[in-house]
CSV table of C-alpha atoms and ligand atoms in Angstrom, one decimal:
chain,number,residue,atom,x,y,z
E,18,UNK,CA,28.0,18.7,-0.4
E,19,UNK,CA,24.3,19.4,-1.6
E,20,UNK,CA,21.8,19.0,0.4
E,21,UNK,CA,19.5,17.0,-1.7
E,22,UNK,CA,17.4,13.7,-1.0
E,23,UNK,CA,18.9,10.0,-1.8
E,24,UNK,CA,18.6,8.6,-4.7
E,25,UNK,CA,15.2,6.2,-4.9
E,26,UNK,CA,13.4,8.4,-1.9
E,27,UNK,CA,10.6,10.7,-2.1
E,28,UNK,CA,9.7,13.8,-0.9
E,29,UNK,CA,5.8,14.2,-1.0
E,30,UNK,CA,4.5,17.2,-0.7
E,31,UNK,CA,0.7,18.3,-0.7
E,32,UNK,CA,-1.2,16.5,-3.6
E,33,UNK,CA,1.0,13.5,-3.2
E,34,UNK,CA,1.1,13.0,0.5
E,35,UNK,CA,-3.0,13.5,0.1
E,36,UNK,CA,-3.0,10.9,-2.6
E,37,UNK,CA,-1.2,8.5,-0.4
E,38,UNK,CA,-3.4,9.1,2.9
E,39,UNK,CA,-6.3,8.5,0.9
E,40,UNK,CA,-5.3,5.5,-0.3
E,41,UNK,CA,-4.6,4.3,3.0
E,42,UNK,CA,-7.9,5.4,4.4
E,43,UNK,CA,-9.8,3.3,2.0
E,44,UNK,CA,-7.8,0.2,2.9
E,45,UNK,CA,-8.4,0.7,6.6
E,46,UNK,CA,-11.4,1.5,6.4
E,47,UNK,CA,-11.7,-2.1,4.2
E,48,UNK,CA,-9.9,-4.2,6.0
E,49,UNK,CA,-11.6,-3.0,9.1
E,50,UNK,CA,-15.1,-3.9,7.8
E,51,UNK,CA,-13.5,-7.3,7.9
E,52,UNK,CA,-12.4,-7.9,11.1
E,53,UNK,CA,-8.7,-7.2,10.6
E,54,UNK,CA,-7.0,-5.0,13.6
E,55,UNK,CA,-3.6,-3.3,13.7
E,56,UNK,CA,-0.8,-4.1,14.3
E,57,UNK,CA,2.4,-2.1,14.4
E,58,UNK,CA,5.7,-3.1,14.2
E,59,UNK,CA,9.2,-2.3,14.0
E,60,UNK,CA,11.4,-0.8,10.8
E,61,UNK,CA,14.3,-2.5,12.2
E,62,UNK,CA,14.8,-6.5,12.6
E,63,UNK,CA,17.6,-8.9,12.9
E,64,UNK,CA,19.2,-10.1,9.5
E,65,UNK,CA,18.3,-13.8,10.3
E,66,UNK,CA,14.2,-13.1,10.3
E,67,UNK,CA,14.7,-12.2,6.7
E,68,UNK,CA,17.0,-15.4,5.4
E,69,UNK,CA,14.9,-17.4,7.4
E,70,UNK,CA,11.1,-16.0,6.0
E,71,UNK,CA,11.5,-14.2,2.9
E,72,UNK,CA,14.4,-16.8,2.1
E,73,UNK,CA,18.4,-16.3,1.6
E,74,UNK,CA,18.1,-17.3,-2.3
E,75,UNK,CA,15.6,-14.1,-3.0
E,76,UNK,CA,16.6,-10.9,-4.1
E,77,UNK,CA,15.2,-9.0,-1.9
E,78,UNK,CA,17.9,-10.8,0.6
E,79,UNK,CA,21.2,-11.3,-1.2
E,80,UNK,CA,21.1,-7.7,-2.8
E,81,UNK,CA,18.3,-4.9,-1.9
E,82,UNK,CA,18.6,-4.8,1.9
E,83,UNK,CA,19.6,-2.0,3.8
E,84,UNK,CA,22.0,-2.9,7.0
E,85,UNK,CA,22.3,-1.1,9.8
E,86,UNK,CA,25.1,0.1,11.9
E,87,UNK,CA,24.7,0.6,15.9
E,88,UNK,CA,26.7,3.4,17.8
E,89,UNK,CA,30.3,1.6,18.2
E,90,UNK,CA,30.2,1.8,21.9
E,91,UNK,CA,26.6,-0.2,22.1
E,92,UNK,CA,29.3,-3.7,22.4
E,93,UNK,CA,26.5,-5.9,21.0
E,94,UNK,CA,26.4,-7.9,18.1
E,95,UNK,CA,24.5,-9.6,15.0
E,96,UNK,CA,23.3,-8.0,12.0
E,97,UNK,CA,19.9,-5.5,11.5
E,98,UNK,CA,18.2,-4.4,8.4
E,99,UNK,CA,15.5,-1.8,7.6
E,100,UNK,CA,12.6,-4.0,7.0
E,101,UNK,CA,12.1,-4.7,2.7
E,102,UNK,CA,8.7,-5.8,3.4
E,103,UNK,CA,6.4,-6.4,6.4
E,104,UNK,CA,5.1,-10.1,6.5
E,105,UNK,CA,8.2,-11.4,8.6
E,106,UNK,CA,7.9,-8.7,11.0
E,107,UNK,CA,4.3,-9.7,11.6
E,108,UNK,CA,4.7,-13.0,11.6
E,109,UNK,CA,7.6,-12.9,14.2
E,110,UNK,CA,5.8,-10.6,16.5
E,111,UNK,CA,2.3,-12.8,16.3
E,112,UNK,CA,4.7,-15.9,17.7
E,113,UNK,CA,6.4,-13.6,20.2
E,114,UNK,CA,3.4,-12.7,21.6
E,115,UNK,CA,2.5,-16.4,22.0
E,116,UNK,CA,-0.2,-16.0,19.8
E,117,UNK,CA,0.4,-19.1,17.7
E,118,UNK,CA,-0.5,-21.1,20.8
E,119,UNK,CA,-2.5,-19.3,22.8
E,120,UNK,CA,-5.3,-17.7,19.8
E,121,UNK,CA,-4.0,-18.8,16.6
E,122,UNK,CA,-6.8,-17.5,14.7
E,123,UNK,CA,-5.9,-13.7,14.2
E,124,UNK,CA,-6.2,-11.1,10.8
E,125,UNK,CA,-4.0,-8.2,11.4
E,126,UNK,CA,-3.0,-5.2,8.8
E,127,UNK,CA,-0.2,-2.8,9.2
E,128,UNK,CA,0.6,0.0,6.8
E,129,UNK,CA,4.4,2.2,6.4
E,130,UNK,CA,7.3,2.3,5.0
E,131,UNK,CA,9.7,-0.4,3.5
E,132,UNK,CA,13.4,-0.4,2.4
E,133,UNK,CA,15.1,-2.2,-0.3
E,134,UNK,CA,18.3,-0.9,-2.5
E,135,UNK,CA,16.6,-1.6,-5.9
E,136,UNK,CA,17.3,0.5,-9.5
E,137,UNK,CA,14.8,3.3,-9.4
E,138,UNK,CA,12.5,3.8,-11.7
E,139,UNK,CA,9.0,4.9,-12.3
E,140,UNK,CA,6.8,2.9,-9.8
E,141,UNK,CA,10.0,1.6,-8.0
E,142,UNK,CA,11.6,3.5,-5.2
E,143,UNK,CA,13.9,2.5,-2.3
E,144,UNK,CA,11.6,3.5,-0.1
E,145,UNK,CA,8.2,2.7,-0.7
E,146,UNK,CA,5.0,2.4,1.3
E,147,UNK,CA,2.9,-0.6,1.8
E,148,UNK,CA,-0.4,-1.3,3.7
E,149,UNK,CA,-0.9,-5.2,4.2
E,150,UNK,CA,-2.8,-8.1,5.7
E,151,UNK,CA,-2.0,-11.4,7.3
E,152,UNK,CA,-4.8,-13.8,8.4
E,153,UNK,CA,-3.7,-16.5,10.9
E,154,UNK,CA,-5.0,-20.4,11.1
E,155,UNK,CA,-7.6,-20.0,8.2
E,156,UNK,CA,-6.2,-23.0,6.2
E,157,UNK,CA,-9.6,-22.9,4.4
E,158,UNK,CA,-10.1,-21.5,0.8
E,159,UNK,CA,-13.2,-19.1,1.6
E,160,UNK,CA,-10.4,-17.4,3.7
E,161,UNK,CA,-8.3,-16.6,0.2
E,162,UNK,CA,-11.4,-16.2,-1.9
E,163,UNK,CA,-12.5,-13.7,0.8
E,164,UNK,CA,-9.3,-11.3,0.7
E,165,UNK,CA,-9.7,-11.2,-2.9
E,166,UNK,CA,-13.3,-10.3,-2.2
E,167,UNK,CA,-11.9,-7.6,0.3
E,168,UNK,CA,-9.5,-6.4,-2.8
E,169,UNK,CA,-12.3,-6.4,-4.6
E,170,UNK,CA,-14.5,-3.9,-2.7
E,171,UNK,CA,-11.0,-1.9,-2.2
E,172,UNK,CA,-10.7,-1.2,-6.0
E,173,UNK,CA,-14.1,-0.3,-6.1
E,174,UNK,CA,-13.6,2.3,-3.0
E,175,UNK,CA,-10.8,3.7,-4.9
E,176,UNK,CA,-12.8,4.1,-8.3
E,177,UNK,CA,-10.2,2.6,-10.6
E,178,UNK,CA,-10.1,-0.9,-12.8
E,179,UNK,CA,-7.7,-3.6,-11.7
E,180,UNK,CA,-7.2,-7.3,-13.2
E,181,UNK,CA,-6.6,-9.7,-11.0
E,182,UNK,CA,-4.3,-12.8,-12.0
E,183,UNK,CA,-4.5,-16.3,-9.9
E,184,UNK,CA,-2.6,-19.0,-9.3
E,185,UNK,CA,-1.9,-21.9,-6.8
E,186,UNK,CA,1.9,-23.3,-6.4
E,187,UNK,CA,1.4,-26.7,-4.2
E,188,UNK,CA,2.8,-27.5,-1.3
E,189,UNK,CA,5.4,-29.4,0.0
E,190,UNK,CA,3.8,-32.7,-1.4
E,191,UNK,CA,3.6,-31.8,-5.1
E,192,UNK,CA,5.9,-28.9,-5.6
E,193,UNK,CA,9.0,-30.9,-5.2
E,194,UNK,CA,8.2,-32.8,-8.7
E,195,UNK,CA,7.0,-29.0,-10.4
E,196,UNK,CA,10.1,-27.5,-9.1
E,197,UNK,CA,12.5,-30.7,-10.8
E,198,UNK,CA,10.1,-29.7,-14.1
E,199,UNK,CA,11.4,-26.3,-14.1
E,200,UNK,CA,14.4,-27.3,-13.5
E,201,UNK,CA,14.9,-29.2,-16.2
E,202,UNK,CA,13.4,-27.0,-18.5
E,203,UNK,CA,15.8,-23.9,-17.2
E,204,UNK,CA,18.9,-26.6,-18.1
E,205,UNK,CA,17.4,-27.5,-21.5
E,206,UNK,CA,17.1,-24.0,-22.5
E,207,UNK,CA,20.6,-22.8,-20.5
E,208,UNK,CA,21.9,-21.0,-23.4
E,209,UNK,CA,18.6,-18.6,-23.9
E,210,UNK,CA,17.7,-17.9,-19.7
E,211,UNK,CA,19.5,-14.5,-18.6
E,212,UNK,CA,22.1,-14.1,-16.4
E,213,UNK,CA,19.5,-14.0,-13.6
E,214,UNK,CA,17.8,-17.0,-14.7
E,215,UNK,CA,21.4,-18.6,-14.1
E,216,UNK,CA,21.8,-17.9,-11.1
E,217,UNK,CA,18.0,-18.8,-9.9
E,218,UNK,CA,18.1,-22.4,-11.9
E,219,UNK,CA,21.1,-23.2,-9.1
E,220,UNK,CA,19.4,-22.0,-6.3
E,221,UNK,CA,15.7,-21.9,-7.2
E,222,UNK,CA,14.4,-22.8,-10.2
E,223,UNK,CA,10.5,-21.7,-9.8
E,224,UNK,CA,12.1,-17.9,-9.5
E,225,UNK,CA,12.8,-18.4,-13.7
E,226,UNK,CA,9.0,-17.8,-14.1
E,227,UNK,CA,9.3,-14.9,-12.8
E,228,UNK,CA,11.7,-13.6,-14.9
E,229,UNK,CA,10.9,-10.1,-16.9
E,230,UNK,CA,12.9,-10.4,-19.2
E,231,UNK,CA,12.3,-13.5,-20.7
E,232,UNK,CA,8.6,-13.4,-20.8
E,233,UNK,CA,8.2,-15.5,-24.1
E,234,UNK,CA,10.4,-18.3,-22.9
E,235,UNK,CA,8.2,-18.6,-19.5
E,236,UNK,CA,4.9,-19.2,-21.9
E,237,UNK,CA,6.6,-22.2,-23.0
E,238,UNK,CA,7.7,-23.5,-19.0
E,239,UNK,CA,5.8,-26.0,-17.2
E,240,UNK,CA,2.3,-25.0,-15.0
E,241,UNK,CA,2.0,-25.7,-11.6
E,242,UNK,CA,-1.0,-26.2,-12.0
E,243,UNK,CA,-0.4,-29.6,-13.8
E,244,UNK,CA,1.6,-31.1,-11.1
E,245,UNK,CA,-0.9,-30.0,-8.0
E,246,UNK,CA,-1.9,-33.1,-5.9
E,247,UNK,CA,-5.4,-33.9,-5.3
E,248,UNK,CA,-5.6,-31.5,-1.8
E,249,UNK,CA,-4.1,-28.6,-3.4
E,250,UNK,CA,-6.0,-28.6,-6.4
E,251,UNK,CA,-9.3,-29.0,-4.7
E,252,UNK,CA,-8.7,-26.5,-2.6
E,253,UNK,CA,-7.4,-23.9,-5.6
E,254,UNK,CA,-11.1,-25.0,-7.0
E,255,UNK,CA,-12.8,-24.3,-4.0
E,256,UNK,CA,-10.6,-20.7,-4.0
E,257,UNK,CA,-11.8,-20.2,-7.6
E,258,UNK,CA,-15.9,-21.0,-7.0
E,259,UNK,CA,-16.2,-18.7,-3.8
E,260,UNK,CA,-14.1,-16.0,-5.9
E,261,UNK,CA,-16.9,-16.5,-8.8
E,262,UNK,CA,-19.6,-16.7,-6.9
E,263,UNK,CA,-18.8,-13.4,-4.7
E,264,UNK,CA,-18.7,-11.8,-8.2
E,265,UNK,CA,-14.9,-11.1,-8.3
E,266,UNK,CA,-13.2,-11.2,-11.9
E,267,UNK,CA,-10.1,-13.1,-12.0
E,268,UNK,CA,-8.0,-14.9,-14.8
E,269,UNK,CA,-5.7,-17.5,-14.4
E,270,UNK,CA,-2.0,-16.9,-14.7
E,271,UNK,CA,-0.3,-20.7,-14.5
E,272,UNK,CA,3.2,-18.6,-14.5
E,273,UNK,CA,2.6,-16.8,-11.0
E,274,UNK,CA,5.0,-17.9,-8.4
E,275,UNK,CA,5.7,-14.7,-6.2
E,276,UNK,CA,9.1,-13.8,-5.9
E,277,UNK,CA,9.4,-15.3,-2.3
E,278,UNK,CA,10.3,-18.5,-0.4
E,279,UNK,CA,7.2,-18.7,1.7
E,280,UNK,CA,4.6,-18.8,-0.6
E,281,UNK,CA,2.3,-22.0,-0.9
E,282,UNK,CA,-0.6,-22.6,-2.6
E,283,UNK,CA,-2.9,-19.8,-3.7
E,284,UNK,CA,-1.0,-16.7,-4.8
E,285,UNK,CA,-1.8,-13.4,-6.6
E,286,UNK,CA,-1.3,-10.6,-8.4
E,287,UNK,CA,-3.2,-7.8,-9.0
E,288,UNK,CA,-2.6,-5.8,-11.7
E,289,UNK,CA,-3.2,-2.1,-13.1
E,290,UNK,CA,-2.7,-1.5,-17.1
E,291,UNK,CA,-2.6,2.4,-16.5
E,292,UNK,CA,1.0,2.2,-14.7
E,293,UNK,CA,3.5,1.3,-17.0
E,294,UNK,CA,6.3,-1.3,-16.6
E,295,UNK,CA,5.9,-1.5,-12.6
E,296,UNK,CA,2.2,-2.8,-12.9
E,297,UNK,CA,1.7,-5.1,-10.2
E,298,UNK,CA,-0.2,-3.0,-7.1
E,299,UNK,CA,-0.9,-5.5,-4.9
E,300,UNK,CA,0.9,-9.3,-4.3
E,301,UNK,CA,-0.1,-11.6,-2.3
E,302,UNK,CA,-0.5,-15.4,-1.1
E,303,UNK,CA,-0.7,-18.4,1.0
E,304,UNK,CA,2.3,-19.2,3.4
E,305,UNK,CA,1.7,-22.0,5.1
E,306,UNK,CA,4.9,-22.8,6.7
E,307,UNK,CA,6.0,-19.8,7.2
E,308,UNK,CA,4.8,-19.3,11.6
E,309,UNK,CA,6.4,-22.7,11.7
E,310,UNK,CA,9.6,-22.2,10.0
E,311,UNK,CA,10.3,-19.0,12.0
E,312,UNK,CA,10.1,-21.3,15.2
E,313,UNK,CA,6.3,-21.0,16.0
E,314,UNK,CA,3.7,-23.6,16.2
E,315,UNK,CA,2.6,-25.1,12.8
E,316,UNK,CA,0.0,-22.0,11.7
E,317,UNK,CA,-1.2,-21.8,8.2
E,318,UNK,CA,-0.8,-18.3,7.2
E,319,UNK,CA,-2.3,-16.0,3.8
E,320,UNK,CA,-2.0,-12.2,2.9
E,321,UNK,CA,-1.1,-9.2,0.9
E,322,UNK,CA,0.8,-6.2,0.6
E,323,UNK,CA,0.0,-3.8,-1.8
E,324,UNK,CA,2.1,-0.9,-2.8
E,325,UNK,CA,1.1,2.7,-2.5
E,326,UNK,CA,2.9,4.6,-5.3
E,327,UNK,CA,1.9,2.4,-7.7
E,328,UNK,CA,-1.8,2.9,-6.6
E,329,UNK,CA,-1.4,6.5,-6.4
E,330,UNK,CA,-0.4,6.0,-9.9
E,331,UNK,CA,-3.5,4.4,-10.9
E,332,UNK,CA,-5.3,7.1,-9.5
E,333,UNK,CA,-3.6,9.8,-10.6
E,334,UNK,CA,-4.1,8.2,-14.3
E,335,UNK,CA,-7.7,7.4,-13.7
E,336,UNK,CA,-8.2,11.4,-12.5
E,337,UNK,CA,-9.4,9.8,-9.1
E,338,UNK,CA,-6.9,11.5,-7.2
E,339,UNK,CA,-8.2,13.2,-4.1
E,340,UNK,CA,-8.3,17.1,-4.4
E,341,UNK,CA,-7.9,19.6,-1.2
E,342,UNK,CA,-11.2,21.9,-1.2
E,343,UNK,CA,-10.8,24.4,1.3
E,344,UNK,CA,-14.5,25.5,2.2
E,345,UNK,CA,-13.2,29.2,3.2
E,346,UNK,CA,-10.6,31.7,3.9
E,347,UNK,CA,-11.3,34.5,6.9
E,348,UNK,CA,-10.4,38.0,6.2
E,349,UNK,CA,-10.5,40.8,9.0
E,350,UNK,CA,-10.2,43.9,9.0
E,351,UNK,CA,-8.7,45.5,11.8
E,352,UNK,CA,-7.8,44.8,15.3
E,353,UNK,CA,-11.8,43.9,16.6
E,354,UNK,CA,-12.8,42.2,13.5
E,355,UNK,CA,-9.2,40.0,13.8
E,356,UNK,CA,-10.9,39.3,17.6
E,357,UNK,CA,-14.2,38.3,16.1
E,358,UNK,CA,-13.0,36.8,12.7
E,359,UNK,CA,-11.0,34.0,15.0
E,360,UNK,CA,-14.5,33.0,16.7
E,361,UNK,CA,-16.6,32.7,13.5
E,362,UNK,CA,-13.9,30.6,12.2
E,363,UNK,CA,-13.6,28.3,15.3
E,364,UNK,CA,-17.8,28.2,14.9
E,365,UNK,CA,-17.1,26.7,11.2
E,366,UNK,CA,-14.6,24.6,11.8
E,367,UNK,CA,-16.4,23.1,14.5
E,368,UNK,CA,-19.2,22.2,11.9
E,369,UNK,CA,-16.2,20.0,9.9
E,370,UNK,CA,-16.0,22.6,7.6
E,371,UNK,CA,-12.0,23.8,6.9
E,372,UNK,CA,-11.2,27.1,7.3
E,373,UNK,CA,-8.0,29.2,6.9
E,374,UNK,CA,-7.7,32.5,8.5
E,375,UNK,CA,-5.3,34.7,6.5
E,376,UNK,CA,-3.2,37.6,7.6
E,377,UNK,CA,-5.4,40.4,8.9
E,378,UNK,CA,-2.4,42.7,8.2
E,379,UNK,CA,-2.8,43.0,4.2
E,380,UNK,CA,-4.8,44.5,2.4
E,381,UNK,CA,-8.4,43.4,1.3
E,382,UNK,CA,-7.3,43.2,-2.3
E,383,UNK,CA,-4.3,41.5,-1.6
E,384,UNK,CA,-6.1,39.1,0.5
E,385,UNK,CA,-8.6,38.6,-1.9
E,386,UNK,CA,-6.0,37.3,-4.6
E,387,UNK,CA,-4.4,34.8,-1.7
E,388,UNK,CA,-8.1,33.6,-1.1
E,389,UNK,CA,-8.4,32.4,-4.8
E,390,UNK,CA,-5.1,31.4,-5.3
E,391,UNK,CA,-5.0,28.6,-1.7
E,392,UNK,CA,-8.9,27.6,-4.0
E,393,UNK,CA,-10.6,28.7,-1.2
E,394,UNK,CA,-14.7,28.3,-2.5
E,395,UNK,CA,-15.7,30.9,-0.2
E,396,UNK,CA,-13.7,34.3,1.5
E,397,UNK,CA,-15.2,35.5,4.7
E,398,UNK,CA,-15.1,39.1,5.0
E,399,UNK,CA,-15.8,41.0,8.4
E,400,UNK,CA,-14.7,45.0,8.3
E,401,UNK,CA,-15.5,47.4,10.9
E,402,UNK,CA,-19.1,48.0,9.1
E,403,UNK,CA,-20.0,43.9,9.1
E,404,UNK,CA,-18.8,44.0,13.0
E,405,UNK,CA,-21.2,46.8,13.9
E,406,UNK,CA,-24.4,45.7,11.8
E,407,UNK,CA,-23.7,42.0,13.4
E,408,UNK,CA,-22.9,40.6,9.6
E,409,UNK,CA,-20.5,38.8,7.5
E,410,UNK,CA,-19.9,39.5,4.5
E,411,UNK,CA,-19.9,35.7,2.3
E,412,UNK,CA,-17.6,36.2,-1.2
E,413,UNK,CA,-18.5,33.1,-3.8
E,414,UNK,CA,-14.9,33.2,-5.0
E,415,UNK,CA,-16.2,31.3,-7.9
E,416,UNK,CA,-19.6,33.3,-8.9
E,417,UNK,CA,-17.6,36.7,-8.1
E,418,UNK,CA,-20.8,37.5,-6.1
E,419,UNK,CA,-21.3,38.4,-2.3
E,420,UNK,CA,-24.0,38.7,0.0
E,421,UNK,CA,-24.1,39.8,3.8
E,422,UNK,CA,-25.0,36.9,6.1
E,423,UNK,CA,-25.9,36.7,10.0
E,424,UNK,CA,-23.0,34.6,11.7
E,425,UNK,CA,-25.8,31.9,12.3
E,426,UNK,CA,-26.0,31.4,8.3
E,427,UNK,CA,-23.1,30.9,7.9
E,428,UNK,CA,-21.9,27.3,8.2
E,429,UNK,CA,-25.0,26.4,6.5
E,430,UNK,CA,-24.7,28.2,3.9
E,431,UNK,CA,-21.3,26.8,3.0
E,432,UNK,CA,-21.8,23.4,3.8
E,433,UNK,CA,-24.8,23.4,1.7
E,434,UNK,CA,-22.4,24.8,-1.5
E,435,UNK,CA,-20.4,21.3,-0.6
E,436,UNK,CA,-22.7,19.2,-2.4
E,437,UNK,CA,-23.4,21.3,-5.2
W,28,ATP,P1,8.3,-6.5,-8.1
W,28,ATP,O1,8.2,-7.7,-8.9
W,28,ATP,O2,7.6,-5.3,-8.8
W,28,ATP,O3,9.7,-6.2,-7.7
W,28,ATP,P2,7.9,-7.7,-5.6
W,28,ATP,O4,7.5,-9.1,-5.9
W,28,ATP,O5,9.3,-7.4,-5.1
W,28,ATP,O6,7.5,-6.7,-6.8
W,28,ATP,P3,6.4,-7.6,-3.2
W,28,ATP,O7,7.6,-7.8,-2.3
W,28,ATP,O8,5.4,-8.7,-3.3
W,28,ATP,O9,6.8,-7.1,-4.6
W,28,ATP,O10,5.6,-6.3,-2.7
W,28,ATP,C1,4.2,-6.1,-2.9
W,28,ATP,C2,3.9,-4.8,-3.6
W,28,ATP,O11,4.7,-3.8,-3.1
W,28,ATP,C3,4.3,-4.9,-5.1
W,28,ATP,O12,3.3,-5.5,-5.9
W,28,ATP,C4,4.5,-3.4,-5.4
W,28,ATP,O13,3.2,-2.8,-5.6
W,28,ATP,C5,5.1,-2.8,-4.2
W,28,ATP,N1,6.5,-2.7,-4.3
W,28,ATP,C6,7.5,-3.7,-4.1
W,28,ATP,N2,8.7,-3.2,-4.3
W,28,ATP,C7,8.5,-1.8,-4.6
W,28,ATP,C8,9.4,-0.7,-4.9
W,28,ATP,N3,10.7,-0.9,-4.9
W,28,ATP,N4,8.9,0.5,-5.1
W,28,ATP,C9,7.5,0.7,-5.1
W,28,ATP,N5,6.7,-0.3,-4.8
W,28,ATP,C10,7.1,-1.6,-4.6
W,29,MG,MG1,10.9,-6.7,-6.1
């Protein structure tokens, strides 16, 4: 047997990893300047929170989740998963806290890993990372048109371009009559759906717009937005005005259903063109049933996830990818200079700069060529000669050029080749 990684799963190493952090710092750091705290929660949950949220008729349930086996002497029963995606698991631990009743109103995001058995390809893994957000009892529409704000101000942090596609899907009132539409427009053109589509007219029509494959034959389906009742279309106006008015560009997409059961109203799609075939980043949407139908009080609910590696994509394509700049490598020479090397490094790295010390038992040349090749900007040289004078010798690994420095110059003079 190989030891080799699963099919689907990713090892990131360096670059990639930094790529993925960065991402993830810019959403916290966004979602923070919005009032949203964490919350953490756990990879593994009960079969039944996923039939009942993310609903039995989706794919994600009847055919990408992982199960779980306990140790066969644990005696106890009912089926676990490895979460596919993390708006159930918030949602049940908000009503287990007794949130729901006790401070409904609530934002949270949460950011890791999620598991689904899909078909690999470029931009789709089996495991993939998320970072999301759920906002609690904000029924309102400035509530929507301010997470699209919030995506807004995300793409800019991250420096890349982003369409962003809206729609609004009613609610129990008026989908019932938009959902017989599709219906019958999935029977009347039976012979040219997919396989898929099939299946999905029998057990829910509205997932046929979503179909991939036949893209051309959804232009021709019916739009939700002609059968909203006179609530949810004012409030997808309202959604739309605020939107506008905070300066976010959006277009219209009358096909966007989401491929989940929980969805009502306003929902999203945000979407890179530098990606390929897997170009939606970030999903989201109103769910206002959803606290309610997972046995907590009745909760209007809205958020998004958005997924990582395809956002590391995007940056990666738009040559916005973070790069690793170490500020300096430390070279002694000899036993004392090893002794004093470590202090002067401690003394930079104390000033935020980041500093490697490299084996003090090479040679200088040797050492030299390690500096340049880790892209060190600067080598830090102290010899026997540099330890009696009280110097440091500075290398500009890029200029070729070196001068001798007191300690105290040191950090300063580095930092100050930072913003150069
Ligand atoms: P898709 O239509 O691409 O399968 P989805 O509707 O299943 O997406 P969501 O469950 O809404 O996606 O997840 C939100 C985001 O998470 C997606 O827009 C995407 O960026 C990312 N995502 C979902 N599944 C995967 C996957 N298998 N690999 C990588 N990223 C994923
Ligand atoms: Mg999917």
């Amino acid at each position: 047997m190989e030891l080799t990684r699963l099919r689907g799963f990713q090892d990131l190493l360096g670059p990639s990893a930094e790529t993925f952090t960065f991402i993830e710092e810019r959403a916290r750091q966004c979602a923070e300047r919005h009032g949203f705290r964490e919350i953490r929660i756990p990879l593994i949950e009960r079969l039944e929170l996923y039939d009942r949220s993310t609903g039995e008729t989706t794919d994600i349930v009847q055919k990408q989740m992982y199960k779980i086996e306990r140790p066969p002497e644990s005696g106890a029963t009912g089926e676990m998963v490895l979460r596919p995606e993390g708006t159930p698991g918030v949602v049940r631990a908000y009503i287990e806290a007794g949130l729901d009743r006790s401070d409904p109103e609530q934002r949270f995001f949460y950011s890791g890993p999620m598991l689904r058995y899909e078909r690999p390809q470029k931009g789709r893994y089996r495991q993939f990372y998320q970072f999301g957000v759920e906002v609690f009892a904000r029924p309102d529409p400035a509530c929507d048109a301010e997470l699209l704000v919030m995506i807004d101000e995300f793409r800019r942090a991250l420096g890349i371009r982003l369409t962003v596609q809206i729609n609004s899907i009613g609610d129990p009132v008026c989908r019932p009559a938009f959902r017989d539409a599709v219906l019958k427009f999935g029977l009347a053109h039976r012979e040219e759906i997919c396989a898929d589509c099939k299946q999905r007219l029998e057990r829910n029509p509205l997932r046929l717009l979503d179909c991939k494959i036949d893209a051309a034959l959804v232009e021709s389906a019916p739009k939700s937005v002609d059968y909203l009742c006179a609530e949810c279309s004012a409030h997808f106006g309202r959604v739309k005005d605020l939107s506008a008015a905070a300066g976010v560009e959006f277009v219209e997409n009358p096909r966007l259903v989401r491929g989940l059961d929980y969805y009502t109203r306003t929902t999203f799609e945000i979407i890179s063109a530098d990606v390929g075939a897997q170009s939606t980043v970030i999903a989201g949407g109103r769910y206002d049933g959803l606290v309610e139908t997972l046995g907590g009080a009745a909760v209007p609910g809205i958020g998004f996830a958005m997924g990582i590696e395809r956002l590391a994509l995007a940056l990666e394509m738009a040559g916005r990818a973070p790069k690793f700049a170490l500020d300096a490598a430390v070279i002694a020479m000899g036993e004392p200079a090893t002794r004093k090397a470590m202090t002067v490094a401690l003394a930079m790295r104390q000033r935020g700069l980041r500093v490697e010390m490299l084996s003090p038992e090479r040679k200088l040349k040797a050492l030299l060529g390690r500096a340049a090749k880790i892209g060190a900007r600067f080598a830090v040289i102290i010899g026997e000669t540099e330890l009696q004078k009280g110097v440091v010798v500075l290398r500009d690994l890029r200029a070729s050029s070196q001068t001798e420095l007191s300690e105290a110059q040191l950090a300063e003079t580095v930092l100050a080749a930072r913003t150069e």
